[in-house]
Coordinates of C-alpha atoms and ligand atoms in Angstrom, one line a residue:
X386 CA -98.3 129.6 -10.3
X387 CA -99.8 131.3 -13.3
X388 CA -100.8 129.0 -16.2
X389 CA -99.2 131.4 -18.7
X390 CA -95.9 131.3 -16.8
X391 CA -95.6 127.5 -16.5
X392 CA -95.6 124.9 -19.2
X393 CA -98.8 122.8 -19.6
X394 CA -99.0 121.6 -23.2
X395 CA -102.2 119.6 -23.0
X396 CA -103.2 117.5 -26.0
X397 CA -106.7 117.4 -27.5
X398 CA -106.1 114.1 -29.3
X399 CA -105.3 110.8 -27.8
X400 CA -101.7 109.9 -28.8
X401 CA -101.9 106.9 -31.1
X402 CA -99.2 104.8 -29.4
X403 CA -100.6 105.1 -25.9
X404 CA -102.6 102.0 -25.3
X405 CA -103.9 102.3 -21.8
X406 CA -105.8 105.2 -20.3
X407 CA -103.2 106.3 -17.7
X408 CA -100.6 106.4 -20.4
X409 CA -102.9 108.5 -22.6
X410 CA -103.7 110.8 -19.7
X411 CA -100.0 111.2 -18.7
X412 CA -99.4 112.6 -22.2
X413 CA -102.7 114.5 -22.7
X414 CA -102.6 116.2 -19.3
X415 CA -99.0 117.3 -20.0
X416 CA -97.4 115.3 -17.2
X417 CA -94.7 113.6 -19.3
X418 CA -93.3 113.5 -22.8
X419 CA -91.7 110.5 -24.5
X420 CA -88.1 110.8 -25.6
X421 CA -88.2 107.3 -27.1
X422 CA -89.7 103.9 -26.0
X423 CA -89.3 103.5 -22.3
X424 CA -87.7 106.9 -21.7
X425 CA -89.8 109.9 -20.5
X426 CA -89.2 113.5 -19.5
X427 CA -91.3 114.8 -16.6
X428 CA -92.9 118.1 -17.4
X429 CA -93.6 120.6 -14.6
X430 CA -97.1 119.2 -13.7
X431 CA -95.9 115.6 -13.7
X432 CA -92.8 116.4 -11.7
X433 CA -94.9 118.2 -9.0
X434 CA -97.1 115.1 -8.6
X435 CA -94.0 112.8 -8.6
X436 CA -92.4 114.9 -5.9
X437 CA -95.6 114.6 -3.8
X438 CA -95.5 110.8 -4.1
X439 CA -91.8 110.9 -3.2
X440 CA -92.5 113.1 -0.1
X441 CA -95.1 110.6 1.2
X442 CA -92.7 107.8 0.6
X443 CA -89.9 109.6 2.5
X444 CA -92.1 110.6 5.4
X445 CA -93.4 107.0 5.9
X446 CA -89.9 105.5 5.5
X447 CA -88.5 108.0 8.0
X448 CA -91.4 107.3 10.4
X449 CA -90.6 103.6 10.2
X450 CA -87.0 104.3 11.2
X451 CA -85.4 103.8 7.9
X452 CA -82.3 105.9 7.1
X453 CA -82.0 107.7 3.8
X454 CA -78.8 107.3 1.8
X455 CA -77.9 107.8 -1.8
X456 CA -75.9 105.2 -3.7
X457 CA -74.2 105.3 -7.1
X458 CA -76.2 104.3 -10.1
X459 CA -73.0 103.2 -11.9
X460 CA -71.9 99.9 -10.3
X461 CA -68.8 97.7 -10.7
X462 CA -69.6 94.3 -12.2
X463 CA -67.4 92.6 -9.6
X464 CA -70.0 92.8 -6.8
X465 CA -72.6 91.3 -9.2
X466 CA -70.2 88.5 -10.0
X467 CA -69.8 87.9 -6.3
X468 CA -73.6 87.7 -5.7
X469 CA -74.1 85.5 -8.8
X470 CA -76.5 88.0 -10.4
X471 CA -74.1 89.0 -13.1
X472 CA -75.4 85.8 -14.7
X473 CA -78.9 85.4 -13.3
X474 CA -79.9 89.1 -13.9
X475 CA -77.9 89.4 -17.1
X476 CA -81.0 90.1 -19.2
X477 CA -81.9 93.3 -17.6
X478 CA -78.3 94.7 -17.1
X479 CA -77.2 97.7 -19.0
X480 CA -73.5 97.5 -19.5
X481 CA -71.3 100.4 -20.4
X482 CA -67.6 100.7 -21.1
X483 CA -65.2 103.4 -20.0
X484 CA -62.2 104.8 -21.9
X485 CA -60.0 102.0 -20.7
X486 CA -62.6 99.5 -22.0
X487 CA -63.5 98.4 -18.5
X488 CA -67.1 97.4 -18.1
X489 CA -69.6 99.0 -15.7
X490 CA -73.2 98.4 -14.9
X491 CA -76.2 100.8 -14.7
X492 CA -77.8 99.6 -11.5
X493 CA -81.2 97.9 -11.9
X494 CA -81.3 97.5 -8.1
X495 CA -78.9 98.0 -5.2
X496 CA -78.6 94.9 -3.0
X497 CA -75.0 94.4 -4.0
X498 CA -74.1 98.1 -3.3
X499 CA -75.8 98.4 0.1
X500 CA -74.4 95.0 1.2
X501 CA -70.9 96.1 0.3
X502 CA -71.4 99.2 2.4
X503 CA -72.6 97.3 5.4
X504 CA -69.8 94.8 5.0
X505 CA -67.3 97.6 5.4
X506 CA -69.1 99.5 8.1
X507 CA -71.0 97.2 10.4
X508 CA -69.3 94.6 12.5
X509 CA -71.2 94.2 15.8
X510 CA -74.7 93.2 16.9
X511 CA -74.7 96.6 18.7
X512 CA -74.9 98.4 15.4
X513 CA -78.0 96.4 14.3
X514 CA -80.8 96.6 13.2
X515 CA -80.4 99.0 10.4
X516 CA -82.6 99.8 7.4
X517 CA -81.2 102.0 4.6
X518 CA -83.3 103.5 1.8
X519 CA -82.9 105.7 -1.2
X520 CA -85.1 107.2 -3.9
X521 CA -83.2 106.8 -7.1
X522 CA -83.1 106.1 -10.8
X523 CA -82.9 102.5 -11.9
X524 CA -82.0 101.1 -15.3
X525 CA -83.4 97.9 -16.7
X526 CA -83.1 96.5 -20.2
X527 CA -86.7 95.3 -20.2
X528 CA -87.7 92.9 -23.0
X529 CA -90.9 94.9 -23.7
X530 CA -90.9 98.5 -22.3
X531 CA -94.5 99.7 -22.6
X532 CA -97.4 101.5 -21.1
X533 CA -95.5 104.7 -20.4
X534 CA -94.0 104.8 -16.9
X535 CA -95.4 101.4 -16.1
X536 CA -92.5 99.4 -17.6
X537 CA -89.7 101.8 -18.5
X538 CA -86.0 101.4 -19.2
X539 CA -85.3 104.0 -16.7
X540 CA -87.5 104.6 -13.7
X541 CA -87.5 105.9 -10.1
X542 CA -87.6 103.4 -7.3
X543 CA -87.6 103.7 -3.6
X544 CA -85.5 100.8 -2.5
X545 CA -84.8 99.9 1.1
X546 CA -82.6 97.2 2.7
X547 CA -82.8 96.0 6.3
X548 CA -80.1 94.2 8.2
X549 CA -80.8 92.2 11.3
X550 CA -79.2 89.8 13.7
X551 CA -81.6 87.0 13.5
X552 CA -84.5 85.7 11.4
X553 CA -86.9 86.7 14.1
X554 CA -85.6 90.3 14.2
X555 CA -85.7 90.4 10.4
X556 CA -89.4 89.5 10.6
X557 CA -90.0 92.6 12.7
X558 CA -88.2 94.8 10.1
X559 CA -90.3 93.2 7.4
X560 CA -93.5 93.9 9.2
X561 CA -92.5 97.5 9.7
X562 CA -92.0 97.9 6.0
X563 CA -95.3 96.1 5.2
X564 CA -97.1 98.5 7.4
X565 CA -95.2 101.5 6.0
X566 CA -96.2 100.4 2.5
X567 CA -99.8 100.1 3.5
X568 CA -99.8 103.7 4.8
X569 CA -97.9 105.0 1.7
X570 CA -100.3 103.7 -0.8
X571 CA -103.3 104.8 1.3
X572 CA -101.9 108.3 1.6
X573 CA -101.4 108.3 -2.2
X574 CA -105.1 107.7 -2.5
X575 CA -104.5 104.2 -4.0
X576 CA -106.5 101.2 -3.2
X577 CA -104.0 98.3 -3.1
X578 CA -104.2 94.6 -2.3
X579 CA -101.2 93.0 -0.7
X580 CA -100.7 89.5 -2.1
X581 CA -98.3 86.7 -1.4
X582 CA -95.6 86.7 -4.0
X583 CA -93.1 84.4 -5.6
X584 CA -89.7 84.2 -3.8
X585 CA -87.9 82.4 -6.6
X586 CA -84.7 80.6 -5.8
X587 CA -84.5 82.1 -2.4
X588 CA -87.6 80.4 -1.2
X589 CA -89.4 81.1 2.0
X590 CA -92.8 82.5 2.7
X591 CA -92.0 86.1 3.1
X592 CA -92.7 88.1 0.1
X593 CA -95.6 90.3 -0.6
X594 CA -96.5 92.5 -3.5
X595 CA -98.7 95.5 -3.3
X596 CA -101.1 95.3 -6.2
X597 CA -103.4 97.9 -7.7
X598 CA -106.4 96.1 -9.3
X599 CA -106.6 97.2 -12.9
X600 CA -107.6 95.5 -16.2
X601 CA -104.5 96.8 -17.8
X602 CA -102.2 95.3 -15.1
X603 CA -99.4 92.9 -16.2
X604 CA -99.9 90.6 -13.2
X605 CA -102.7 88.2 -12.3
X606 CA -103.8 88.0 -8.8
X607 CA -105.6 85.0 -7.3
X608 CA -107.9 85.9 -4.4
X609 CA -110.7 84.6 -2.3
X610 CA -113.7 86.9 -1.7
X611 CA -114.7 85.3 1.6
X612 CA -111.3 85.0 3.2
X613 CA -107.9 86.6 3.5
X614 CA -106.1 84.6 0.8
X615 CA -104.6 86.5 -2.0
X616 CA -101.5 85.6 -4.1
X617 CA -99.8 86.4 -7.3
X618 CA -100.8 83.8 -9.9
X619 CA -97.1 82.9 -10.0
X620 CA -97.2 81.8 -6.4
X621 CA -100.8 80.9 -6.0
X622 CA -101.9 77.5 -4.7
X623 CA -105.3 75.9 -4.4
X624 CA -106.7 72.6 -3.2
X625 CA -105.9 71.2 -6.7
X626 CA -107.8 70.5 -9.9
X627 CA -111.6 70.4 -9.5
X628 CA -111.6 66.9 -11.2
X629 CA -109.0 64.7 -9.6
X630 CA -106.8 62.3 -11.5
X631 CA -107.9 58.7 -11.8
X632 CA -106.4 56.9 -8.8
X633 CA -107.6 53.3 -9.2
X634 CA -105.0 51.0 -10.8
X635 CA -106.4 49.2 -13.8
X636 CA -104.3 46.2 -13.0
X637 CA -102.8 46.4 -16.4
X638 CA -99.1 46.9 -17.3
X639 CA -98.2 49.9 -19.4
X640 CA -99.3 49.3 -22.9
X641 CA -98.0 51.0 -26.0
X642 CA -100.5 51.9 -28.7
X643 CA -100.3 53.6 -32.1
X644 CA -101.4 57.2 -32.3
X645 CA -100.3 58.3 -35.8
X646 CA -100.3 62.0 -36.2
X647 CA -101.5 62.7 -32.6
X648 CA -99.2 65.4 -31.2
X649 CA -101.4 67.2 -28.7
X650 CA -103.3 66.5 -25.5
X651 CA -106.3 67.8 -27.3
X652 CA -106.0 65.4 -30.2
X653 CA -105.7 62.4 -27.9
X654 CA -108.8 63.5 -26.1
X655 CA -110.8 63.3 -29.4
X656 CA -112.1 60.3 -31.3
X657 CA -111.1 57.6 -31.7
X658 CA -109.0 57.8 -28.5
X659 CA -111.2 59.7 -26.1
X660 CA -108.6 60.0 -23.4
X661 CA -109.7 63.0 -21.2
X662 CA -106.9 65.6 -20.7
X663 CA -107.1 65.0 -16.9
X664 CA -106.1 61.3 -17.5
X665 CA -103.1 62.3 -19.6
X666 CA -99.6 63.1 -18.5
X667 CA -97.9 66.1 -20.2
X668 CA -94.1 65.8 -20.5
X669 CA -92.0 68.9 -20.9
X670 CA -88.2 69.1 -21.2
X671 CA -86.3 72.1 -19.8
X672 CA -82.6 72.9 -19.9
X673 CA -81.3 74.1 -16.5
X674 CA -78.1 75.9 -15.7
X675 CA -77.2 75.3 -12.0
X676 CA -75.9 78.3 -10.1
X677 CA -72.2 78.9 -10.8
X678 CA -72.1 76.4 -13.7
X679 CA -71.5 77.1 -17.4
X680 CA -73.3 74.0 -18.6
X681 CA -77.0 73.2 -18.7
X682 CA -78.6 69.8 -18.4
X683 CA -82.1 68.6 -19.3
X684 CA -84.8 67.8 -16.8
X685 CA -88.3 66.3 -17.5
X686 CA -91.4 68.0 -16.1
X687 CA -94.6 66.1 -15.7
X688 CA -98.0 67.7 -15.4
X689 CA -101.6 66.6 -15.8
X690 CA -102.7 67.0 -19.4
X691 CA -105.1 69.8 -18.6
X692 CA -102.7 71.8 -16.4
X693 CA -100.3 74.5 -17.4
X694 CA -96.8 74.8 -16.0
X695 CA -96.2 77.8 -13.8
X696 CA -92.6 78.7 -14.7
X697 CA -92.2 80.8 -11.6
X698 CA -92.7 77.8 -9.4
X699 CA -89.8 75.9 -11.1
X700 CA -86.9 78.0 -9.7
X701 CA -87.3 76.7 -6.2
X702 CA -87.4 72.9 -7.0
X703 CA -84.7 73.3 -9.7
X704 CA -82.5 75.4 -7.4
X705 CA -81.8 77.8 -10.2
X706 CA -83.6 80.5 -12.0
X707 CA -81.6 80.0 -15.2
X708 CA -83.7 77.6 -17.3
X709 CA -85.6 77.5 -20.6
X710 CA -87.7 75.0 -22.6
X711 CA -85.4 72.6 -24.5
X712 CA -85.3 72.8 -28.3
X713 CA -86.7 69.9 -30.3
X714 CA -83.1 68.9 -31.1
X715 CA -82.1 68.9 -27.5
X716 CA -85.2 66.9 -26.6
X717 CA -84.5 64.3 -29.3
X718 CA -80.9 63.9 -28.0
X719 CA -82.1 62.9 -24.6
X720 CA -85.4 61.2 -25.2
X721 CA -85.1 59.9 -28.7
X722 CA -88.5 61.3 -29.7
X723 CA -90.1 64.6 -30.7
X724 CA -92.5 66.8 -28.8
X725 CA -96.0 65.3 -29.0
X726 CA -94.8 61.8 -28.2
X727 CA -92.8 62.4 -25.1
X728 CA -93.1 60.4 -21.9
X729 CA -91.2 59.5 -18.8
X730 CA -92.3 55.9 -18.2
X731 CA -89.1 54.3 -16.9
X732 CA -89.2 51.2 -19.2
X733 CA -89.5 53.4 -22.2
X734 CA -86.6 55.8 -21.5
X735 CA -83.5 55.4 -23.7
X736 CA -80.3 54.6 -21.9
X737 CA -79.0 58.2 -22.1
X738 CA -82.0 59.3 -20.1
X739 CA -81.5 56.8 -17.3
X740 CA -80.4 59.5 -14.9
X741 CA -82.7 62.2 -16.2
X742 CA -84.2 64.2 -13.3
X743 CA -88.0 63.9 -13.3
X744 CA -90.0 66.7 -11.7
X745 CA -93.7 65.8 -11.3
X746 CA -96.5 68.0 -10.2
X747 CA -98.3 67.2 -7.0
X748 CA -101.6 66.8 -8.8
X749 CA -100.2 63.6 -10.3
X750 CA -99.4 62.0 -7.0
X751 CA -100.8 58.5 -6.8
X752 CA -102.4 58.8 -10.3
X753 CA -103.0 55.5 -12.1
X754 CA -104.6 54.5 -15.4
X755 CA -102.9 57.5 -17.1
X756 CA -101.9 57.9 -20.7
X757 CA -98.7 59.5 -21.9
X758 CA -96.3 59.6 -24.8
X759 CA -94.3 56.5 -25.5
X760 CA -91.1 58.3 -26.3
X761 CA -91.4 56.9 -29.8
X762 CA -92.9 59.1 -32.5
X763 CA -96.5 58.1 -33.3
X764 CA -97.1 56.1 -30.1
X765 CA -98.5 56.6 -26.6
X766 CA -98.6 54.4 -23.5
X767 CA -101.7 53.7 -21.4
X768 CA -102.3 52.1 -18.0
X769 CA -99.5 54.2 -16.5
X770 CA -99.3 54.1 -12.7
X771 CA -97.2 57.0 -11.5
X772 CA -95.9 55.3 -8.5
X773 CA -95.1 52.0 -10.2
X774 CA -94.0 53.1 -13.7
X775 CA -92.4 56.5 -13.4
X776 CA -89.1 57.2 -11.6
X777 CA -90.1 60.6 -10.2
X778 CA -87.0 62.2 -8.6
X779 CA -88.8 65.4 -7.3
X780 CA -92.4 66.1 -6.4
X781 CA -93.4 69.7 -6.4
X782 CA -96.2 72.1 -6.9
X783 CA -95.7 73.3 -10.5
X784 CA -99.1 73.9 -11.9
X785 CA -101.0 77.1 -12.5
X786 CA -104.1 77.7 -10.4
X787 CA -107.4 78.0 -12.3
X788 CA -110.4 80.1 -11.6
X789 CA -113.0 78.3 -9.4
X790 CA -110.5 75.9 -7.7
X791 CA -110.9 75.8 -3.9
X792 CA -109.1 78.2 -1.6
X793 CA -106.6 76.5 0.7
X794 CA -107.7 78.7 3.6
X795 CA -111.5 79.1 3.2
X796 CA -112.4 76.2 0.8
X797 CA -114.3 78.7 -1.3
X798 CA -113.9 79.1 -5.1
X799 CA -110.9 81.3 -6.1
X800 CA -111.1 84.3 -8.4
X801 CA -108.5 85.8 -10.6
X802 CA -108.1 89.4 -11.7
X803 CA -105.4 91.6 -13.3
X804 CA -103.4 94.0 -11.3
X805 CA -100.4 96.4 -11.4
X806 CA -97.5 95.7 -9.0
X807 CA -96.5 98.9 -7.3
X808 CA -94.4 97.6 -4.4
X809 CA -92.7 94.5 -3.2
X810 CA -91.4 93.6 0.3
X811 CA -89.1 90.6 0.4
X812 CA -87.3 88.7 3.2
X813 CA -84.0 87.9 1.7
X814 CA -82.3 85.9 4.4
X815 CA -78.5 85.7 4.1
X816 CA -78.0 85.2 0.4
X817 CA -76.3 88.6 -0.2
X818 CA -74.7 89.0 3.2
X819 CA -72.9 85.7 2.8
X820 CA -71.9 86.4 -0.8
X821 CA -70.6 89.9 0.0
X822 CA -69.5 89.3 3.5
X823 CA -71.8 91.5 5.5
X824 CA -71.2 89.8 8.9
X825 CA -71.4 90.9 12.5
X826 CA -70.1 89.5 15.8
X827 CA -72.8 88.4 18.2
X828 CA -72.8 88.8 22.0
X829 CA -70.6 85.8 22.3
X830 CA -68.1 86.9 19.7
X831 CA -69.3 84.5 17.0
X832 CA -69.3 85.9 13.4
X833 CA -72.7 85.6 11.7
X834 CA -74.1 86.9 8.4
X835 CA -76.7 89.7 8.7
X836 CA -80.2 88.7 7.9
X837 CA -81.6 90.9 5.2
X838 CA -84.8 92.2 3.7
X839 CA -85.4 94.3 0.7
X840 CA -88.3 96.6 -0.1
X841 CA -89.1 98.3 -3.4
X842 CA -91.7 100.8 -4.5
X843 CA -91.8 101.8 -8.2
X844 CA -92.3 105.5 -7.6
X845 CA -92.9 106.4 -11.2
X846 CA -95.1 103.4 -11.7
X847 CA -97.1 104.3 -8.6
X848 CA -97.7 107.7 -10.1
X849 CA -99.1 106.2 -13.2
X850 CA -101.1 103.7 -11.2
X851 CA -102.8 106.6 -9.4
X852 CA -103.8 108.0 -12.7
X853 CA -105.0 104.6 -13.9
X854 CA -107.2 104.3 -10.9
X855 CA -108.4 107.9 -10.6
X856 CA -109.8 109.2 -13.9
X857 CA -113.0 109.6 -15.8
X858 CA -113.8 110.3 -19.4
X859 CA -112.8 114.0 -19.1
X860 CA -109.4 113.4 -17.6
X861 CA -107.4 112.8 -14.4
X862 CA -109.0 113.0 -11.0
X863 CA -106.0 113.6 -8.7
X864 CA -106.3 112.5 -5.1
X865 CA -105.6 115.7 -3.1
X866 CA -102.4 114.4 -1.5
X867 CA -100.6 113.9 -4.8
X868 CA -102.2 116.5 -7.1
X869 CA -99.7 118.8 -8.8
X870 CA -101.8 121.8 -7.5
X871 CA -104.7 121.5 -5.1
X872 CA -106.7 124.5 -6.3
X873 CA -107.3 125.9 -9.8
X874 CA -108.7 129.4 -10.2
X875 CA -110.4 130.0 -13.5
X876 CA -111.4 133.6 -14.2
X877 CA -113.2 133.8 -17.5
X878 CA -112.4 137.4 -18.2
X879 CA -108.7 137.8 -17.8
X880 CA -108.4 141.5 -18.7
X881 CA -106.3 142.9 -15.8
X882 CA -108.8 145.6 -14.9
X883 CA -111.9 143.4 -15.0
X884 CA -113.5 142.7 -11.6
X885 CA -113.3 139.0 -12.3
X886 CA -109.6 139.0 -12.8
X887 CA -109.0 141.3 -9.8
X888 CA -111.0 139.0 -7.6
X889 CA -109.1 136.0 -9.0
X890 CA -105.8 137.8 -8.2
X891 CA -106.9 138.4 -4.6
X892 CA -108.0 134.9 -4.0
X893 CA -104.8 133.6 -5.6
X894 CA -102.6 135.7 -3.5
X895 CA -104.5 135.0 -0.3
X896 CA -104.5 131.2 -0.8
X897 CA -100.8 131.2 -1.8
X898 CA -99.8 133.1 1.4
X899 CA -101.7 130.4 3.4
X900 CA -99.6 127.8 1.8
X901 CA -102.2 126.4 -0.6
X902 CA -100.7 125.2 -3.9
X903 CA -102.8 127.1 -6.3
X904 CA -102.7 127.5 -10.1
X905 CA -104.3 130.5 -11.8
X906 CA -105.6 130.0 -15.3
X907 CA -104.7 133.5 -16.6
X908 CA -105.0 132.5 -20.3
X909 CA -107.2 134.5 -22.6
X910 CA -109.1 131.5 -23.8
X911 CA -112.7 130.6 -24.4
X912 CA -114.4 129.2 -21.3
X913 CA -114.9 125.8 -23.1
X914 CA -111.2 125.5 -23.6
X915 CA -110.4 126.4 -20.0
X916 CA -112.9 124.0 -18.5
X917 CA -111.8 121.2 -20.7
X918 CA -108.2 121.7 -19.7
X919 CA -109.2 122.0 -16.1
X920 CA -111.0 118.6 -16.2
X921 CA -108.1 117.1 -18.1
X922 CA -105.4 118.1 -15.7
X923 CA -107.7 117.2 -12.8
X924 CA -106.9 119.7 -10.1
X925 CA -109.1 118.6 -7.1
X926 CA -110.9 122.0 -6.6
X927 CA -111.7 124.6 -9.2
X928 CA -112.8 128.1 -8.4
X929 CA -114.5 129.6 -11.4
X930 CA -115.2 133.3 -11.7
X931 CA -117.6 134.2 -14.4
X932 CA -119.2 137.6 -15.1
X933 CA -122.8 136.5 -14.5
X934 CA -122.3 135.0 -11.1
X935 CA -120.0 137.7 -10.1
X936 CA -122.8 140.2 -10.8
X937 CA -124.6 138.4 -8.0
X938 CA -121.4 138.7 -5.9
X939 CA -120.7 134.9 -6.3
X940 CA -118.0 132.6 -7.5
X941 CA -118.4 128.9 -8.2
X942 CA -116.6 126.1 -6.4
X943 CA -116.4 122.7 -8.2
X944 CA -114.5 119.7 -6.9
X945 CA -113.2 117.7 -9.8
X946 CA -115.9 115.2 -10.7
X947 CA -118.3 116.7 -8.1
X948 CA -121.1 119.1 -8.1
X949 CA -120.8 122.9 -8.5
X950 CA -121.8 125.1 -5.6
X951 CA -122.0 128.9 -5.3
X952 CA -120.0 130.8 -2.7
X953 CA -120.1 134.5 -1.8
X954 CA -117.0 136.1 -3.4
X955 CA -115.8 137.4 0.0
X956 CA -116.1 133.9 1.5
X957 CA -114.3 132.1 -1.4
X958 CA -111.0 131.7 0.4
X959 CA -112.6 130.5 3.6
X960 CA -114.7 128.0 1.6
X961 CA -111.7 126.7 -0.2
X962 CA -109.8 126.2 3.1
X963 CA -112.8 124.5 4.6
X964 CA -113.0 122.1 1.6
X965 CA -109.3 121.3 1.8
X966 CA -109.6 120.7 5.5
X967 CA -112.5 118.3 5.0
X968 CA -110.6 116.5 2.2
X969 CA -107.7 116.2 4.6
X970 CA -109.9 114.8 7.4
X971 CA -111.7 112.3 5.2
X972 CA -108.3 111.0 4.0
X973 CA -107.1 110.5 7.5
X974 CA -110.0 108.2 8.3
Ligands
ATP1867 P1 -92.0 93.4 -12.6 O1 -92.4 92.0 -12.2 O2 -93.1 94.4 -12.8 O3 -90.9 93.5 -13.6 P2 -90.0 93.4 -10.5 O4 -90.4 92.2 -9.7 O5 -88.9 93.3 -11.5 O6 -91.3 94.0 -11.2 P3 -88.7 94.7 -8.3 O7 -87.4 94.4 -8.7 O8 -89.3 94.1 -7.1 O9 -89.7 94.6 -9.5 O10 -88.8 96.3 -8.2 C1 -89.6 97.0 -7.3 C2 -90.6 97.9 -7.9 O11 -90.1 98.7 -9.0 C3 -91.7 97.1 -8.5 O12 -92.7 96.7 -7.6 C4 -92.3 98.1 -9.6 O13 -93.2 98.9 -8.9 C5 -91.1 98.9 -10.0 N1 -90.6 98.5 -11.3 C6 -89.9 97.3 -11.6 N2 -89.5 97.3 -12.9 C7 -90.0 98.5 -13.4 C8 -90.0 99.1 -14.7 N3 -89.3 98.5 -15.8 N4 -90.5 100.3 -14.9 C9 -91.1 101.0 -13.9 N5 -91.2 100.4 -12.6 C10 -90.7 99.2 -12.4
MG1868 MG1 -88.9 93.0 -13.6

């Protein structure tokens, strides 16, 4: 391709509304353009890179035995009602109406559609296992679309869904996808870290996210440097707080004491009270809407004063992922006090709270001599013994892990870093197959629900994550496998009769016939402009043809970000092929 014939509108200035480097480079290197927040057009260079990522994804999915299909993006709401996600996923659903005022959904994901397909087509164990995938546009009404392609309203996902006869068989399908993902990201030139991920209401151990470590990532990953443990902060566990709760019973009964104006854990830890946060109980009230119900009810959540609630951990114990913090009015209705003075000591609960479910964090188990709100504005209670004085209905791990806590595997201190989630593999079980009737008859003629898994890669997010990980101050540094072009030829004199341009044309034609994806910068621009653009768009290998070196019969080869070497003009093609070959080989190892 000739630069003058394609469309590469590079930008000199950094666009003001692009906050992170990859977003800036996507715009500056003419890969995409913004239509409006969360919606982007791929320009020719960006689309070429995107197609490369997609090709790698398809090759690895095919290799793993998955079957490509293509499902409608427009979906009927009925199947979402059947699965329950019409309610639970309502926040991200784009809804549209047709001429008869019937509602339709723009698919944010496709579990419902694929499960409906399987329900109609598969009825015997002989037809299983099956894994179907597609590469398709998804629509999500994100609260905060941002960072370019990272969190868009419309994006391309590769989604796959496996169907198996048993849990054990589903585990095999899961592992195949895990391995395929590892290969996909490796081939894309991305360093990823697979981490244990939250499974929400579905529960179970089997969910991993593939994370690209990056300061700009929206996720936090807890990991251990000496062992294999790595988990999304939403899911992460540790051996517990570094300073344990007091356990020794003081022998005293709970005692109410006046704390006028004290509304925070921090205030109670100061003079004149001096109650350390680790000896306080924090009481939160949440409103929960159980699955299939229209009404919400309050629950109390107890944590150590110095711990933070991990909301992602709530869904499992609550059995619902529709919940929110209660308003001060709702809290007052049930506990008769305002935030800052709340507590769950049984003897201090008003009658209307007698049946209030109380979820306590494991770190509080056995704690004694604790202080908490008295459920009376301006008062707290001390000498609280969890076992004796609080009617805990559910114990669960609800706290957020902190840096330095001990790893449950190695016992070493944990670290936390930010990361971008590019892929997610998930063992679903039978939630969708039961709801949507995807059943098969086993060898003995018994009808059973298929055991499912689902596997997503954000293809457009992956593309941007590659740029986020592979760049320098001058621009993008594309890994060869996903570069829009692999070779850029830069003649400095582009007059058609000039020896430099004639040589450039010969090398260009020669490489192109050998199947090398080559871009010829035939613009009549100053060398400075050409080299700056070359660095910005980040083509892996540049062949520069200047008058001076050509007078010596030489051209210059420069890998992006590497050192320049001279090559004899007549060897240029061979040297380029050799370089590509080596790049290929080093990638394979
Ligand atoms: P996130 O936590 O980032 O919102 P998710 O858990 O909603 O992601 P999944 O439903 O598992 O994501 O989707 C699979 C993949 O699709 C994700 O791993 C991510 O790479 C990509 N993805 C999800 N939402 C978006 C979005 N709004 N824009 C671009 N890519 C996205
Ligand atoms: Mg999301």
